[in-house]
Amino acid sequence: MGEFKVHRVRFFDYMPSAIRTMAFNSQTERLAVARADGAVEIFNFNDNFFQEKVIPGQDGRATEALCWVGHRLFSAGLNGEITEYDLENLRPQYTVDAYGGPIWTISSNSQGTQLAVGCEDGTVKIFAILEERIQFQRNLNRHKGRIISLCWHPSSAQIAAGMTDMIKIFDAETGHATRRLLVDRAMGASKNKEVVVWSVGYLSDHTIISGDSAGKVQIWNGLTGTLVRTYLVTKWDVLVLSVSKDESSVIAGTSEGTVIQFQFISSTVDQHDKEWVRTRTFRNHSHDVSALAHTDTAVVSGGMDTQLVVRPLLDKVEKNTQESALRKIAFPHRSLVGCAKKAGLLLFQFPDRLELWKLGESEGHVCLMYPYFVCRFLQGEDHICCSALSACGGWLAYSTVSSVRLYRIQYNNTISINKVGTLARACSRQPVHLLCASDDGKWLATANTDCEIHIYNLHKMKLHCMVPVYNSCPTTIAIHPVTNNLISVHADQQIFEFSLVQKEYTQWSRRLQAQGLLSLWLERDTPITHITFNPKNPDHIILHDTYMFCIIDQSLPFPELNAVLWNQMTLKSLPVSQRIGQSHAFKICKSFQHLMCVSLLEDLSLVVVERPLLDIMSQLPAPVRQKKFAT
Amino acid sequence: MAALYEGYTLCGLVPDQNLSSSGIQGIEEERDRDHVVVTDSTRSVTLYKVSDQKPLGSWTVKQGQKLTCPAVFNSQTNEYVAVTDNKVIRIWKEDDILLDKAFKATVSSDVWKVHCTHGGEPVVLFQRGAVRLLDSLLAAPQQPIEEVLAQEEAIRWSTIIVAETQQFIIITTEQKGEHFLYLQRLNPNSVQRYRLEREEPGLSPLSFSATYRDKHICLLYLYPNGHVYQSVLSVRGLGTEEGVQALPLPRSLLLGLPVGDGQLEAASAMALDEAHVAVVGVPHPSAGGGKDFLCIWNTNFQTLQAGKEMAGKIYGQLWSYSNKVFIPHGKTLSIIPFECPKSSLASALGKLKHTKTEESKTPNSVPSWNNILHGEKAQPSKSAETRRTRTTRKSQSTTNLTTDQVLELIKTAPVEEIQKEVEGFLTRAEFQDLQPSVGQLALTLVSRSLADPAFYSSSTLAQLVHTRCLCHSVCPDLVLLALEKKDYFLCQLCLQFFPDIPEAVTCACLKAFISIPDVDAEKVSLEPDSVKFMENLITRDRAEAGLQNGFSPTSSVVNDRQTRAEDVKKKASAPSQLSCPVGLHKAVLINEILQTPYSDTFLLPHLKDLSSQHVMLFLQYLQFLYLKYSQDAFPQMEGFRSPSLSQIMDWVCLLLDAHFTVLVMTPEAKGLLLNLHRFVKSQVRLVSELGKIEGSLQELRKMKAKESIGQYSIEIIELF
């Protein structure tokens, strides 16, 4: 295939935001994750953990708690407002001020009729969930000190509230506190430091489980108000608890970065009286674990170190399958980098700004000109949803939840930027998450989270056709500049090629489906986020995920099912004459890791944008517990 | 660190009346490393197999004739070459029985020596300095021999060296108090003459040794004032001008050995490798004035690496073949295996952690299951003791009794007779079948001693234990019997040689040893090596002064005073640490306990039986040992059996485990416990510091492995 000159770019200092909280909806298998910058991401656990929706954040919106009520998603934050999200248009639908100061926690009852929020001023406020909005109902009896955590009893008759130094149980009907559980402070020097109950769980047998800032997980009897068991699990805080749906298992996240599982089992074999026993410890984070979800088969955790970790419980899944593999989601499942192929420009998208860079030039290995920073576009309060740069580098567009902006950039000796205009955001019923136009400007393809791909004819300005719906969400689509075929790659790693002219899958695509993809390809755990084409050789399709990029040569045969997928080393060792026989369509290169973008410029040099996880780690604040030698 | 191992005797010697010479002219390597030809100073040549300590052949010249040069072995033709009466060259093969019938040729001039390297042709060196290859000489035996040396010049020493296929004869001569060196190359012949620098007037070199390494010949020579010099001769630039005038030979002082009083008389130094020199006939720096020592010195660090006292007179002769030193002393020719691992500063200072080579030193003859199952024959290596008894006492045993007869005898006969017969039996018996009979003998002896309180034969039992064919399971009552009879020497031997003493017995021994009054203990005679070790440990001053470097501290009074003063200061600064809580012999016995193998789960219950006084005393002694070991670079006393630091620590832990509550309650133990606590703290700190260092070093390595990629780079990749 030959040599490529590679621009290895590492100056995109993208910094994901810390995960603040999460909520799992077991009906729809969707996980909502709120980040510290106010963004909310929806992951589809049925479809390879694909990040199907992102609601961009906003300055000043600090989401503290998330809550699913059926298909509706509510959040509350330290700005004192309750927000419901419009999951179709990917923006907040409305906000309601609770008038109780910063809100620390939000919880809905099991029927989905009432929403309780815990406020800074010590009140628990009950809101009724109506069809299109929520309405304040009443306050429970007010107490001194903020309400940090809340949990409804499954019968909706009681609410447990965690505050400083105590847990209170309220009668949801009368609003009176029925029990007061005093939580011990930490031993030793911090004896006079008040203890904060960061999280409570209320089980149907009236067992209350609490996690607090003294590092304890405590099991209480909610009927008698007595302490049953105390587990001291860390020297620092237990920040979050999550109870499994069947109430047989509880997980606790700590400031040390560990997740500790407790199970309700009989401590000795063939004994019927069960008790809560500390069973497993997971250590997948370097920093605070501030968000947890206990799904049926996995522990999902996130925190300060910005990564979402899905850790399957090995007693719940089949071993040694793809399902039992640990998954870490570190990067968004969409491209944040735009590339102007003709001009050699890179556009980096940050939540609050865009940066435009000019690539360097070189003679072989020798760098003649270093890349330089061209300009920066600062966005205001609303964060950027998406951005694009034209191939010539002269046009730049980006959008926020409220507007779309288009800029004309002129590169004379001095750069001048003209704001062309602000277009009204065209609202469609389905949230389109992918959009691409053909190079000749005739075709436009859109993909939405219902897995539909629509093709529009831009000359006639009408719908041309719809690609047959596949059951996995497309992660990226592209239209071939020469053949006008649509390439789509899906969350389950399948690749399709659809001819726009014939309105059917191409021969190549049919052959690929008939033969099937290798399991090594299917088992990759990051989605393909970008496709480009080779302007000189129409057979070449270049695509990449986080850990590799691949050039698919459509003229070569597919690998046999028992063949080696990563065969570059083998080919390298073979003499040229024998390479033909051994090579197959997938040319995979893993030399570059943590890829944000791979693109092929007009002069056939590759641009590789890397963002090493270590660099991200090094920008995080120091963890409370540092791993020392031999500890 | 270099080490000298347990030696063994190759043969007895017949020194002349006034003990001025050993009676050995030379030892030459024969066909392989295991065979040597020993030529005595009068008439006979003997071939020995070294590992068997056995003569394979012997040849003697007629009465009236005299061998005038050591016989050499020509490995090309498998013939021996020797010279009798200066002029008659004799050549014979191993099958020839009578020398007189072998080939001989008379040459026209007096021969000094015949030299032969392994695989090379013999070279004849004449007394007047001429050199001939043996073949060319024998072609015309009466050919005229030229005189190379001047009128009053006489050869003192000569050797042959092979340097890259080229043979060199090195000759040192003396002429009117001046010393010269001739470097003679063979084929093509050329000679270069050097003049040795003068040492103090009247001193001429005592010994020479030449080695070839790194394309240079290194000549090592020892003067009576203890100075060892090294001169390096280049092999390359030789032969351009014929050596008429003598070039001065540059030299460098390698070592200044301590000479004690007066000067060295019969001494010899020999290079073992580039860093080690074996020296014989020079006093041990820490053992007073006696000169009968064999020492290995490290020349790089000027440290004494190993030393061994040789019984009897030293003749200043020394040979070395294949990691063995051949040394005639007294009336024996001994072979001492040695080891000179690559020297480092750490090992020179004794700080290198090295595994104890106990196993190789004392071949254990108790059969192991491996040997029995896999049919490996036990190596017939007998201890020096049996060998000695065999050679010296051979005449005593008159009747040859069988095992059964001896057994019968033991049941009835008096102690003296039993002793004599057992001795005789041991010298006669072959090693392989010694094993069962020794067990039977010991068993019968012990049972008789148990039955008859009046009967006890300590020396016989000691002899049996010394064969190393006994073990505790063969004769389970032996140790307890020895304890009962207060035969502590036998106890020591048993602890040392028995691999399988049960923990209960070890503990009983310990209890007995601790409770001996010191006065009684001093009367017991114990194994000299272990006593010496403890002596050294307790009185460290001498050892310290001696080990400072290679230069004699006694040679200058000022120097001596300084070290004394330093020692006094040291003592003043740490007065509490230097007194041993138990007597010398008691300490020796306890050391033996420390070195016995044990398993702590079995030992612990027995240890609990010790009284708190005993525990205190034992702990104090262990603390003393620990302090002694850790105070400063404590050399693991060359070759001595001594408890290791970890053994000491293990025992401390065991004792504390067993008696902790008692000790905590005992007011006297408070200081001790505090001290021990301090040790532990210091150890923990050390380990944690080491851990930190290890961690950071690992980090460093990781950092190196990662190639640094900047923010931007342009690379070329190739896809296939």
PDB file of N, CA and C in Angstrom, chain A residues 107-114 116 124 126 138 140 151-161 168-179 202-204 206 208 222-223:
ATOM      1  N   SER A 107     -35.256  12.947  43.851  1.00  0.00           N
ATOM      2  CA  SER A 107     -35.635  11.544  43.858  1.00  0.00           C
ATOM      3  C   SER A 107     -37.117  11.443  43.566  1.00  0.00           C
ATOM      4  N   SER A 108     -37.489  10.464  42.765  1.00  0.00           N
ATOM      5  CA  SER A 108     -38.915  10.313  42.456  1.00  0.00           C
ATOM      6  C   SER A 108     -39.436   9.074  43.145  1.00  0.00           C
ATOM      7  N   ASN A 109     -40.753   9.060  43.432  1.00  0.00           N
ATOM      8  CA  ASN A 109     -41.296   7.859  44.048  1.00  0.00           C
ATOM      9  C   ASN A 109     -41.493   6.785  42.986  1.00  0.00           C
ATOM     10  N   SER A 110     -41.822   5.600  43.451  1.00  0.00           N
ATOM     11  CA  SER A 110     -41.800   4.484  42.518  1.00  0.00           C
ATOM     12  C   SER A 110     -42.929   4.572  41.498  1.00  0.00           C
ATOM     13  N   GLN A 111     -44.018   5.258  41.849  1.00  0.00           N
ATOM     14  CA  GLN A 111     -45.112   5.368  40.877  1.00  0.00           C
ATOM     15  C   GLN A 111     -44.821   6.421  39.815  1.00  0.00           C
ATOM     16  N   GLY A 112     -43.833   7.255  40.102  1.00  0.00           N
ATOM     17  CA  GLY A 112     -43.523   8.309  39.137  1.00  0.00           C
ATOM     18  C   GLY A 112     -44.496   9.455  39.206  1.00  0.00           C
ATOM     19  N   THR A 113     -45.096   9.673  40.366  1.00  0.00           N
ATOM     20  CA  THR A 113     -46.060  10.757  40.485  1.00  0.00           C
ATOM     21  C   THR A 113     -45.498  11.948  41.234  1.00  0.00           C
ATOM     22  N   GLN A 114     -44.527  11.705  42.061  1.00  0.00           N
ATOM     23  CA  GLN A 114     -44.001  12.791  42.879  1.00  0.00           C
ATOM     24  C   GLN A 114     -42.493  12.836  42.796  1.00  0.00           C
ATOM     25  N   ALA A 116     -39.188  14.453  44.878  1.00  0.00           N
ATOM     26  CA  ALA A 116     -38.739  15.114  46.106  1.00  0.00           C
ATOM     27  C   ALA A 116     -37.365  15.705  45.853  1.00  0.00           C
ATOM     28  N   VAL A 124     -37.361  19.543  52.463  1.00  0.00           N
ATOM     29  CA  VAL A 124     -37.604  18.561  51.408  1.00  0.00           C
ATOM     30  C   VAL A 124     -38.873  19.001  50.725  1.00  0.00           C
ATOM     31  N   ILE A 126     -41.770  18.607  47.785  1.00  0.00           N
ATOM     32  CA  ILE A 126     -42.429  17.595  46.961  1.00  0.00           C
ATOM     33  C   ILE A 126     -43.076  18.301  45.776  1.00  0.00           C
ATOM     34  N   ARG A 138     -45.788  20.572  48.238  1.00  0.00           N
ATOM     35  CA  ARG A 138     -45.662  21.045  49.621  1.00  0.00           C
ATOM     36  C   ARG A 138     -44.254  20.768  50.120  1.00  0.00           C
ATOM     37  N   LEU A 140     -42.013  19.182  53.265  1.00  0.00           N
ATOM     38  CA  LEU A 140     -42.012  18.371  54.484  1.00  0.00           C
ATOM     39  C   LEU A 140     -41.490  19.254  55.605  1.00  0.00           C
ATOM     40  N   CYS A 151     -34.073   9.380  49.704  1.00  0.00           N
ATOM     41  CA  CYS A 151     -34.492   8.151  49.053  1.00  0.00           C
ATOM     42  C   CYS A 151     -35.913   7.821  49.481  1.00  0.00           C
ATOM     43  N   TRP A 152     -36.759   7.517  48.502  1.00  0.00           N
ATOM     44  CA  TRP A 152     -38.137   7.126  48.783  1.00  0.00           C
ATOM     45  C   TRP A 152     -38.160   5.658  49.164  1.00  0.00           C
ATOM     46  N   HIS A 153     -39.093   5.353  50.087  1.00  0.00           N
ATOM     47  CA  HIS A 153     -39.370   3.942  50.305  1.00  0.00           C
ATOM     48  C   HIS A 153     -40.182   3.443  49.100  1.00  0.00           C
ATOM     49  N   PRO A 154     -39.973   2.214  48.648  1.00  0.00           N
ATOM     50  CA  PRO A 154     -40.713   1.748  47.455  1.00  0.00           C
ATOM     51  C   PRO A 154     -42.223   1.903  47.584  1.00  0.00           C
ATOM     52  N   SER A 155     -42.735   1.927  48.815  1.00  0.00           N
ATOM     53  CA  SER A 155     -44.188   2.090  48.973  1.00  0.00           C
ATOM     54  C   SER A 155     -44.620   3.542  48.840  1.00  0.00           C
ATOM     55  N   SER A 156     -43.673   4.460  48.708  1.00  0.00           N
ATOM     56  CA  SER A 156     -43.902   5.900  48.588  1.00  0.00           C
ATOM     57  C   SER A 156     -44.483   6.513  49.854  1.00  0.00           C
ATOM     58  N   ALA A 157     -44.492   5.792  50.949  1.00  0.00           N
ATOM     59  CA  ALA A 157     -45.071   6.334  52.171  1.00  0.00           C
ATOM     60  C   ALA A 157     -44.033   7.073  53.007  1.00  0.00           C
ATOM     61  N   GLN A 158     -42.791   6.689  52.902  1.00  0.00           N
ATOM     62  CA  GLN A 158     -41.737   7.343  53.687  1.00  0.00           C
ATOM     63  C   GLN A 158     -40.620   7.851  52.781  1.00  0.00           C
ATOM     64  N   ILE A 159     -39.918   8.827  53.310  1.00  0.00           N
ATOM     65  CA  ILE A 159     -38.716   9.302  52.632  1.00  0.00           C
ATOM     66  C   ILE A 159     -37.597   9.317  53.671  1.00  0.00           C
ATOM     67  N   ALA A 160     -36.452   8.765  53.299  1.00  0.00           N
ATOM     68  CA  ALA A 160     -35.273   8.882  54.161  1.00  0.00           C
ATOM     69  C   ALA A 160     -34.440  10.028  53.635  1.00  0.00           C
ATOM     70  N   ALA A 161     -33.964  10.881  54.535  1.00  0.00           N
ATOM     71  CA  ALA A 161     -33.174  12.036  54.128  1.00  0.00           C
ATOM     72  C   ALA A 161     -31.863  12.039  54.893  1.00  0.00           C
ATOM     73  N   LYS A 168     -32.936  11.302  58.699  1.00  0.00           N
ATOM     74  CA  LYS A 168     -34.295  11.427  59.199  1.00  0.00           C
ATOM     75  C   LYS A 168     -35.242  10.690  58.282  1.00  0.00           C
ATOM     76  N   ILE A 169     -36.231  10.099  58.886  1.00  0.00           N
ATOM     77  CA  ILE A 169     -37.258   9.432  58.093  1.00  0.00           C
ATOM     78  C   ILE A 169     -38.538  10.263  58.215  1.00  0.00           C
ATOM     79  N   PHE A 170     -39.056  10.678  57.048  1.00  0.00           N
ATOM     80  CA  PHE A 170     -40.273  11.485  57.030  1.00  0.00           C
ATOM     81  C   PHE A 170     -41.436  10.626  56.580  1.00  0.00           C
ATOM     82  N   ASP A 171     -42.557  10.948  57.109  1.00  0.00           N
ATOM     83  CA  ASP A 171     -43.789  10.370  56.596  1.00  0.00           C
ATOM     84  C   ASP A 171     -44.212  11.245  55.420  1.00  0.00           C
ATOM     85  N   ALA A 172     -44.305  10.635  54.249  1.00  0.00           N
ATOM     86  CA  ALA A 172     -44.585  11.436  53.059  1.00  0.00           C
ATOM     87  C   ALA A 172     -45.993  12.030  53.115  1.00  0.00           C
ATOM     88  N   GLU A 173     -46.894  11.390  53.825  1.00  0.00           N
ATOM     89  CA  GLU A 173     -48.252  11.897  53.908  1.00  0.00           C
ATOM     90  C   GLU A 173     -48.330  13.127  54.794  1.00  0.00           C
ATOM     91  N   THR A 174     -47.861  12.953  56.035  1.00  0.00           N
ATOM     92  CA  THR A 174     -48.024  14.034  57.006  1.00  0.00           C
ATOM     93  C   THR A 174     -46.894  15.050  56.924  1.00  0.00           C
ATOM     94  N   GLY A 175     -45.759  14.615  56.434  1.00  0.00           N
ATOM     95  CA  GLY A 175     -44.612  15.519  56.383  1.00  0.00           C
ATOM     96  C   GLY A 175     -43.845  15.575  57.677  1.00  0.00           C
ATOM     97  N   HIS A 176     -44.213  14.745  58.652  1.00  0.00           N
ATOM     98  CA  HIS A 176     -43.504  14.761  59.924  1.00  0.00           C
ATOM     99  C   HIS A 176     -42.343  13.792  59.882  1.00  0.00           C
ATOM    100  N   ALA A 177     -41.312  14.143  60.674  1.00  0.00           N
ATOM    101  CA  ALA A 177     -40.187  13.218  60.808  1.00  0.00           C
ATOM    102  C   ALA A 177     -40.575  12.144  61.808  1.00  0.00           C
ATOM    103  N   THR A 178     -40.468  10.907  61.436  1.00  0.00           N
ATOM    104  CA  THR A 178     -40.862   9.829  62.343  1.00  0.00           C
ATOM    105  C   THR A 178     -39.668   9.233  63.071  1.00  0.00           C
ATOM    106  N   ARG A 179     -38.544   9.234  62.484  1.00  0.00           N
ATOM    107  CA  ARG A 179     -37.357   8.656  63.134  1.00  0.00           C
ATOM    108  C   ARG A 179     -36.167   9.561  62.895  1.00  0.00           C
ATOM    109  N   TYR A 202     -33.111   3.190  50.645  1.00  0.00           N
ATOM    110  CA  TYR A 202     -34.236   2.770  51.487  1.00  0.00           C
ATOM    111  C   TYR A 202     -34.838   1.537  50.821  1.00  0.00           C
ATOM    112  N   LEU A 203     -34.710   0.394  51.466  1.00  0.00           N
ATOM    113  CA  LEU A 203     -35.164  -0.835  50.839  1.00  0.00           C
ATOM    114  C   LEU A 203     -36.591  -1.141  51.272  1.00  0.00           C
ATOM    115  N   SER A 204     -37.240  -2.056  50.550  1.00  0.00           N
ATOM    116  CA  SER A 204     -38.651  -2.317  50.827  1.00  0.00           C
ATOM    117  C   SER A 204     -38.840  -2.985  52.187  1.00  0.00           C
ATOM    118  N   HIS A 206     -37.630  -1.964  54.798  1.00  0.00           N
ATOM    119  CA  HIS A 206     -37.354  -0.861  55.719  1.00  0.00           C
ATOM    120  C   HIS A 206     -35.915  -0.850  56.225  1.00  0.00           C
ATOM    121  N   ILE A 208     -32.370   0.706  55.951  1.00  0.00           N
ATOM    122  CA  ILE A 208     -31.788   1.933  55.400  1.00  0.00           C
ATOM    123  C   ILE A 208     -30.281   1.733  55.325  1.00  0.00           C
ATOM    124  N   GLY A 222     -34.927   0.580  59.689  1.00  0.00           N
ATOM    125  CA  GLY A 222     -35.713   1.805  59.612  1.00  0.00           C
ATOM    126  C   GLY A 222     -36.968   1.760  60.479  1.00  0.00           C
ATOM    127  N   LEU A 223     -37.437   0.567  60.842  1.00  0.00           N
ATOM    128  CA  LEU A 223     -38.641   0.466  61.663  1.00  0.00           C
ATOM    129  C   LEU A 223     -38.336   0.832  63.100  1.00  0.00           C
TER     130      LEU A 223
END
